Amino acid sequence: GQSLEQPSEVTAVEGAIVQINCTYQTSGFYGLSWYQQHDGGAPTFLSYNALDGLEETGRFSSFLSRSDSYGYLLLQELQMKDSASYFCALERGAGNMLTFGGGTRLMVKP
Amino acid sequence: DTAVSQTPKYLVTQMGNDKSIKCEQNLGHDTMYWYKQDSKKFLKIMFSYNNKELIINETVPNRFSPKSPDKAHLNLHINSLELGDSAVYFCASSQVSGVTYEQYFGPGTRLTVT
């Protein structure tokens, strides 16, 4: 089976940089994804790592190390609108289904 | 211009009833999914459906059944509803045969079983 662990809550100030970690245990997967979800909204895609290393998309970057069973999402120049829940997810198996971590609630303060 | 749509947005029903949630995607994707998000915001895959091949998460009770009339639709039927079925249900789609890997989620259907 597989499980993904994330911190439940992170707080940071506007303009700062925050890193949300994700550790996992799995027998195999295609890639690690990150999704953002605002309260009452739907998950929206942020980033994907199929290979080890850093992927950068604007203010967001994501990292994967398969040898360490570890990944992270890095958010730079935090804005108030970044307050949301962030989920890491493993893409795996037939059907390319996503197995999600428990989510990290990010609160950005002025 | 909605990419993935679901109806209804809210559904309140009593235990024991049978209900359906509809999902449609206009992205031309080849794979659709259903996810359940519980009150603690934990998201769990229920089904994946690709070109008439159904992949079922083994923990999903057989009271839940997806029905796909065509490639753009994947409806969710739930029989004999239980209190524990109360959750937000998200439909999603993706193009797994291509190079994209992101899944597009619908707005969700909040199901309340009383």
Short mmCIF file of C-alpha atoms in Angstrom, two decimals:
data_model
loop_
_atom_site.label_atom_id
_atom_site.label_comp_id
_atom_site.label_asym_id
_atom_site.label_seq_id
_atom_site.Cartn_x
_atom_site.Cartn_y
_atom_site.Cartn_z
CA GLY A 1 0.00 0.00 0.00
CA GLN A 2 0.96 3.63 0.20
CA SER A 3 0.60 6.51 2.62
CA LEU A 4 1.62 10.15 2.36
CA GLU A 5 2.42 12.36 5.32
CA GLN A 6 2.19 16.14 5.37
CA PRO A 7 2.15 18.68 8.20
CA SER A 8 -1.43 19.53 9.08
CA GLU A 9 -0.90 23.30 9.37
CA VAL A 10 1.68 25.89 8.41
CA THR A 11 1.57 29.62 9.10
CA ALA A 12 3.67 32.25 7.33
CA VAL A 13 3.64 35.99 6.68
CA GLU A 14 2.96 37.77 3.43
CA GLY A 15 6.04 38.01 1.23
CA ALA A 16 7.81 35.11 2.93
CA ILE A 17 8.81 31.71 1.56
CA VAL A 18 7.25 28.52 2.86
CA GLN A 19 8.05 24.86 2.23
CA ILE A 20 5.46 22.11 2.62
CA ASN A 21 6.98 18.66 2.94
CA CYS A 22 5.52 15.36 1.86
CA THR A 23 6.94 11.97 2.76
CA TYR A 24 5.53 8.76 1.40
CA GLN A 25 5.69 5.00 1.52
CA THR A 26 4.82 3.23 -1.69
CA SER A 27 5.77 0.32 -3.83
CA GLY A 28 5.72 2.34 -7.04
CA PHE A 29 4.26 5.40 -8.69
CA TYR A 30 4.46 7.51 -11.85
CA GLY A 31 4.87 10.89 -10.26
CA LEU A 32 4.14 13.23 -7.37
CA SER A 33 1.57 15.99 -7.84
CA TRP A 34 0.56 19.02 -5.80
CA TYR A 35 -2.93 20.47 -5.64
CA GLN A 36 -4.32 23.61 -4.03
CA GLN A 37 -7.80 23.78 -2.57
CA HIS A 38 -9.47 26.91 -1.19
CA ASP A 39 -12.27 26.49 1.34
CA GLY A 40 -15.44 25.47 -0.47
CA GLY A 41 -13.59 25.03 -3.74
CA ALA A 42 -12.27 22.23 -5.88
CA PRO A 43 -8.67 21.00 -5.93
CA THR A 44 -6.64 22.69 -8.65
CA PHE A 45 -3.40 21.43 -10.10
CA LEU A 46 -0.16 23.19 -9.18
CA SER A 47 2.80 21.03 -10.10
CA TYR A 48 4.02 17.55 -11.03
CA ASN A 49 7.33 15.73 -10.66
CA ALA A 50 7.85 12.57 -12.66
CA LEU A 51 11.62 12.65 -12.16
CA ASP A 52 13.86 13.63 -9.28
CA GLY A 53 14.68 17.30 -9.05
CA LEU A 54 13.06 20.68 -9.02
CA GLU A 55 10.17 21.86 -11.17
CA GLU A 56 9.48 25.59 -11.21
CA THR A 57 6.20 27.24 -12.17
CA GLY A 58 6.16 30.92 -11.36
CA ARG A 59 6.10 31.48 -7.59
CA PHE A 60 5.63 27.74 -6.98
CA SER A 61 8.29 25.04 -7.18
CA SER A 62 8.11 21.37 -6.41
CA PHE A 63 10.84 18.88 -5.62
CA LEU A 64 11.03 15.10 -5.64
CA SER A 65 13.63 12.66 -4.35
CA ARG A 66 12.61 9.07 -5.00
CA SER A 67 15.61 7.69 -3.11
CA ASP A 68 14.51 9.61 0.01
CA SER A 69 10.75 9.03 -0.53
CA TYR A 70 10.32 12.75 -0.11
CA GLY A 71 9.01 15.77 -1.90
CA TYR A 72 8.13 19.35 -1.14
CA LEU A 73 6.22 22.31 -2.46
CA LEU A 74 7.93 25.69 -2.19
CA LEU A 75 5.84 28.84 -2.30
CA GLN A 76 7.66 32.13 -2.72
CA GLU A 77 6.53 35.74 -2.28
CA LEU A 78 3.51 34.59 -0.34
CA GLN A 79 0.27 36.41 -0.92
CA MET A 80 -2.90 36.43 1.17
CA LYS A 81 -4.68 34.53 -1.61
CA ASP A 82 -2.26 31.62 -1.09
CA SER A 83 -4.12 30.79 2.14
CA ALA A 84 -5.56 27.39 1.27
CA SER A 85 -5.02 23.67 1.74
CA TYR A 86 -2.23 22.00 -0.21
CA PHE A 87 -2.24 18.32 -1.04
CA CYS A 88 0.52 16.09 -2.31
CA ALA A 89 -0.63 13.10 -4.31
CA LEU A 90 0.96 10.07 -5.89
CA GLU A 91 -0.11 9.12 -9.40
CA ARG A 92 -0.10 5.36 -9.53
CA GLY A 93 -1.21 2.19 -11.18
CA ALA A 94 -3.85 1.30 -13.71
CA GLY A 95 -6.17 4.22 -14.24
CA ASN A 96 -3.52 6.75 -13.16
CA MET A 97 -5.39 7.38 -9.95
CA LEU A 98 -4.23 9.89 -7.37
CA THR A 99 -3.61 8.88 -3.77
CA PHE A 100 -3.67 12.04 -1.68
CA GLY A 101 -1.92 13.05 1.52
CA GLY A 102 -3.96 14.48 4.35
CA GLY A 103 -3.39 18.06 3.23
CA THR A 104 -1.59 21.03 4.76
CA ARG A 105 -3.58 24.10 5.69
CA LEU A 106 -1.50 27.19 4.94
CA MET A 107 -2.42 30.43 6.66
CA VAL A 108 -0.80 33.58 5.33
CA LYS A 109 -0.81 36.52 7.72
CA PRO A 110 -0.26 40.21 6.92
CA ASP B 1 -17.17 27.33 -20.63
CA THR B 2 -16.97 25.04 -17.61
CA ALA B 3 -14.41 22.26 -18.07
CA VAL B 4 -15.82 19.74 -15.60
CA SER B 5 -19.34 20.20 -14.30
CA GLN B 6 -21.36 18.32 -11.71
CA THR B 7 -25.01 18.33 -10.74
CA PRO B 8 -26.41 18.80 -8.25
CA LYS B 9 -24.17 21.05 -6.18
CA TYR B 10 -25.99 20.11 -2.99
CA LEU B 11 -27.91 16.93 -2.23
CA VAL B 12 -29.76 16.26 1.02
CA THR B 13 -31.46 12.90 1.39
CA GLN B 14 -32.47 10.30 3.93
CA MET B 15 -30.82 7.05 4.86
CA GLY B 16 -31.79 4.16 2.65
CA ASN B 17 -32.51 6.25 -0.43
CA ASP B 18 -30.84 5.84 -3.82
CA LYS B 19 -29.33 8.89 -5.49
CA SER B 20 -27.22 9.85 -8.50
CA ILE B 21 -24.68 12.58 -9.17
CA LYS B 22 -23.95 13.59 -12.75
CA CYS B 23 -20.59 14.63 -14.17
CA GLU B 24 -19.68 15.98 -17.58
CA GLN B 25 -16.38 17.14 -19.05
CA ASN B 26 -15.93 19.13 -22.25
CA LEU B 27 -12.14 18.80 -22.40
CA GLY B 28 -12.07 15.75 -24.64
CA HIS B 29 -10.22 13.80 -21.96
CA ASP B 30 -10.05 10.02 -22.07
CA THR B 31 -10.21 9.28 -18.35
CA MET B 32 -12.64 10.32 -15.63
CA TYR B 33 -12.59 9.82 -11.87
CA TRP B 34 -14.67 10.08 -8.75
CA TYR B 35 -13.19 11.19 -5.43
CA LYS B 36 -14.72 11.46 -1.97
CA GLN B 37 -13.66 14.20 0.46
CA ASP B 38 -14.73 13.66 4.05
CA SER B 39 -15.33 16.18 6.83
CA LYS B 40 -11.62 16.14 7.70
CA LYS B 41 -10.85 17.11 4.10
CA PHE B 42 -9.24 13.77 3.32
CA LEU B 43 -9.51 13.09 -0.43
CA LYS B 44 -9.89 9.49 -1.49
CA ILE B 45 -10.07 8.00 -4.99
CA MET B 46 -13.14 5.90 -5.64
CA PHE B 47 -13.06 5.05 -9.35
CA SER B 48 -11.13 5.60 -12.52
CA TYR B 49 -12.85 5.05 -15.91
CA ASN B 50 -10.93 4.97 -19.17
CA ASN B 51 -12.27 3.78 -22.51
CA LYS B 52 -14.80 1.47 -20.90
CA GLU B 53 -12.26 0.09 -18.43
CA LEU B 54 -13.28 0.62 -14.85
CA ILE B 55 -10.73 0.60 -12.07
CA ILE B 56 -12.25 0.41 -8.61
CA ASN B 57 -10.60 1.32 -5.34
CA GLU B 58 -10.98 -1.84 -3.29
CA THR B 59 -12.32 0.01 -0.26
CA VAL B 60 -15.39 1.38 -2.07
CA PRO B 61 -18.62 -0.40 -1.07
CA ASN B 62 -20.52 -1.99 -3.92
CA ARG B 63 -23.44 0.34 -3.16
CA PHE B 64 -21.48 2.84 -5.26
CA SER B 65 -21.48 2.32 -9.01
CA PRO B 66 -20.24 4.58 -11.79
CA LYS B 67 -22.07 4.70 -15.10
CA SER B 68 -20.58 6.15 -18.27
CA PRO B 69 -23.03 6.68 -21.14
CA ASP B 70 -20.24 8.16 -23.25
CA LYS B 71 -16.68 9.43 -23.01
CA ALA B 72 -17.73 12.85 -21.71
CA HIS B 73 -19.92 11.65 -18.84
CA LEU B 74 -19.34 9.61 -15.70
CA ASN B 75 -22.28 9.51 -13.32
CA LEU B 76 -22.18 8.14 -9.78
CA HIS B 77 -25.04 6.05 -8.45
CA ILE B 78 -25.34 5.35 -4.75
CA ASN B 79 -27.78 2.79 -3.38
CA SER B 80 -29.07 2.44 0.17
CA LEU B 81 -27.43 5.62 1.41
CA GLU B 82 -25.83 5.58 4.86
CA LEU B 83 -24.90 8.38 7.25
CA GLY B 84 -21.23 7.75 6.54
CA ASP B 85 -21.74 8.58 2.89
CA SER B 86 -22.09 12.25 3.80
CA ALA B 87 -19.18 14.00 2.13
CA VAL B 88 -18.22 16.12 -0.84
CA TYR B 89 -17.89 14.12 -4.04
CA PHE B 90 -15.61 15.40 -6.77
CA CYS B 91 -15.54 14.30 -10.36
CA ALA B 92 -12.30 14.82 -12.28
CA SER B 93 -10.89 14.15 -15.72
CA SER B 94 -7.50 13.86 -17.38
CA GLN B 95 -5.86 12.82 -20.63
CA VAL B 96 -3.66 9.92 -19.53
CA SER B 97 -2.78 8.83 -23.05
CA GLY B 98 -1.10 12.15 -23.76
CA VAL B 99 1.70 14.01 -22.08
CA THR B 100 -0.44 15.92 -19.59
CA TYR B 101 -0.79 14.55 -16.11
CA GLU B 102 -2.95 17.04 -14.31
CA GLN B 103 -6.45 16.20 -13.30
CA TYR B 104 -9.22 18.77 -13.67
CA PHE B 105 -11.75 18.68 -10.87
CA GLY B 106 -15.40 19.60 -10.96
CA PRO B 107 -16.88 21.95 -8.35
CA GLY B 108 -18.03 19.12 -6.11
CA THR B 109 -21.36 17.83 -4.84
CA ARG B 110 -22.00 18.12 -1.13
CA LEU B 111 -24.05 15.09 -0.10
CA THR B 112 -25.77 15.12 3.29
CA VAL B 113 -27.49 11.97 4.49
CA THR B 114 -29.89 12.40 7.40
#
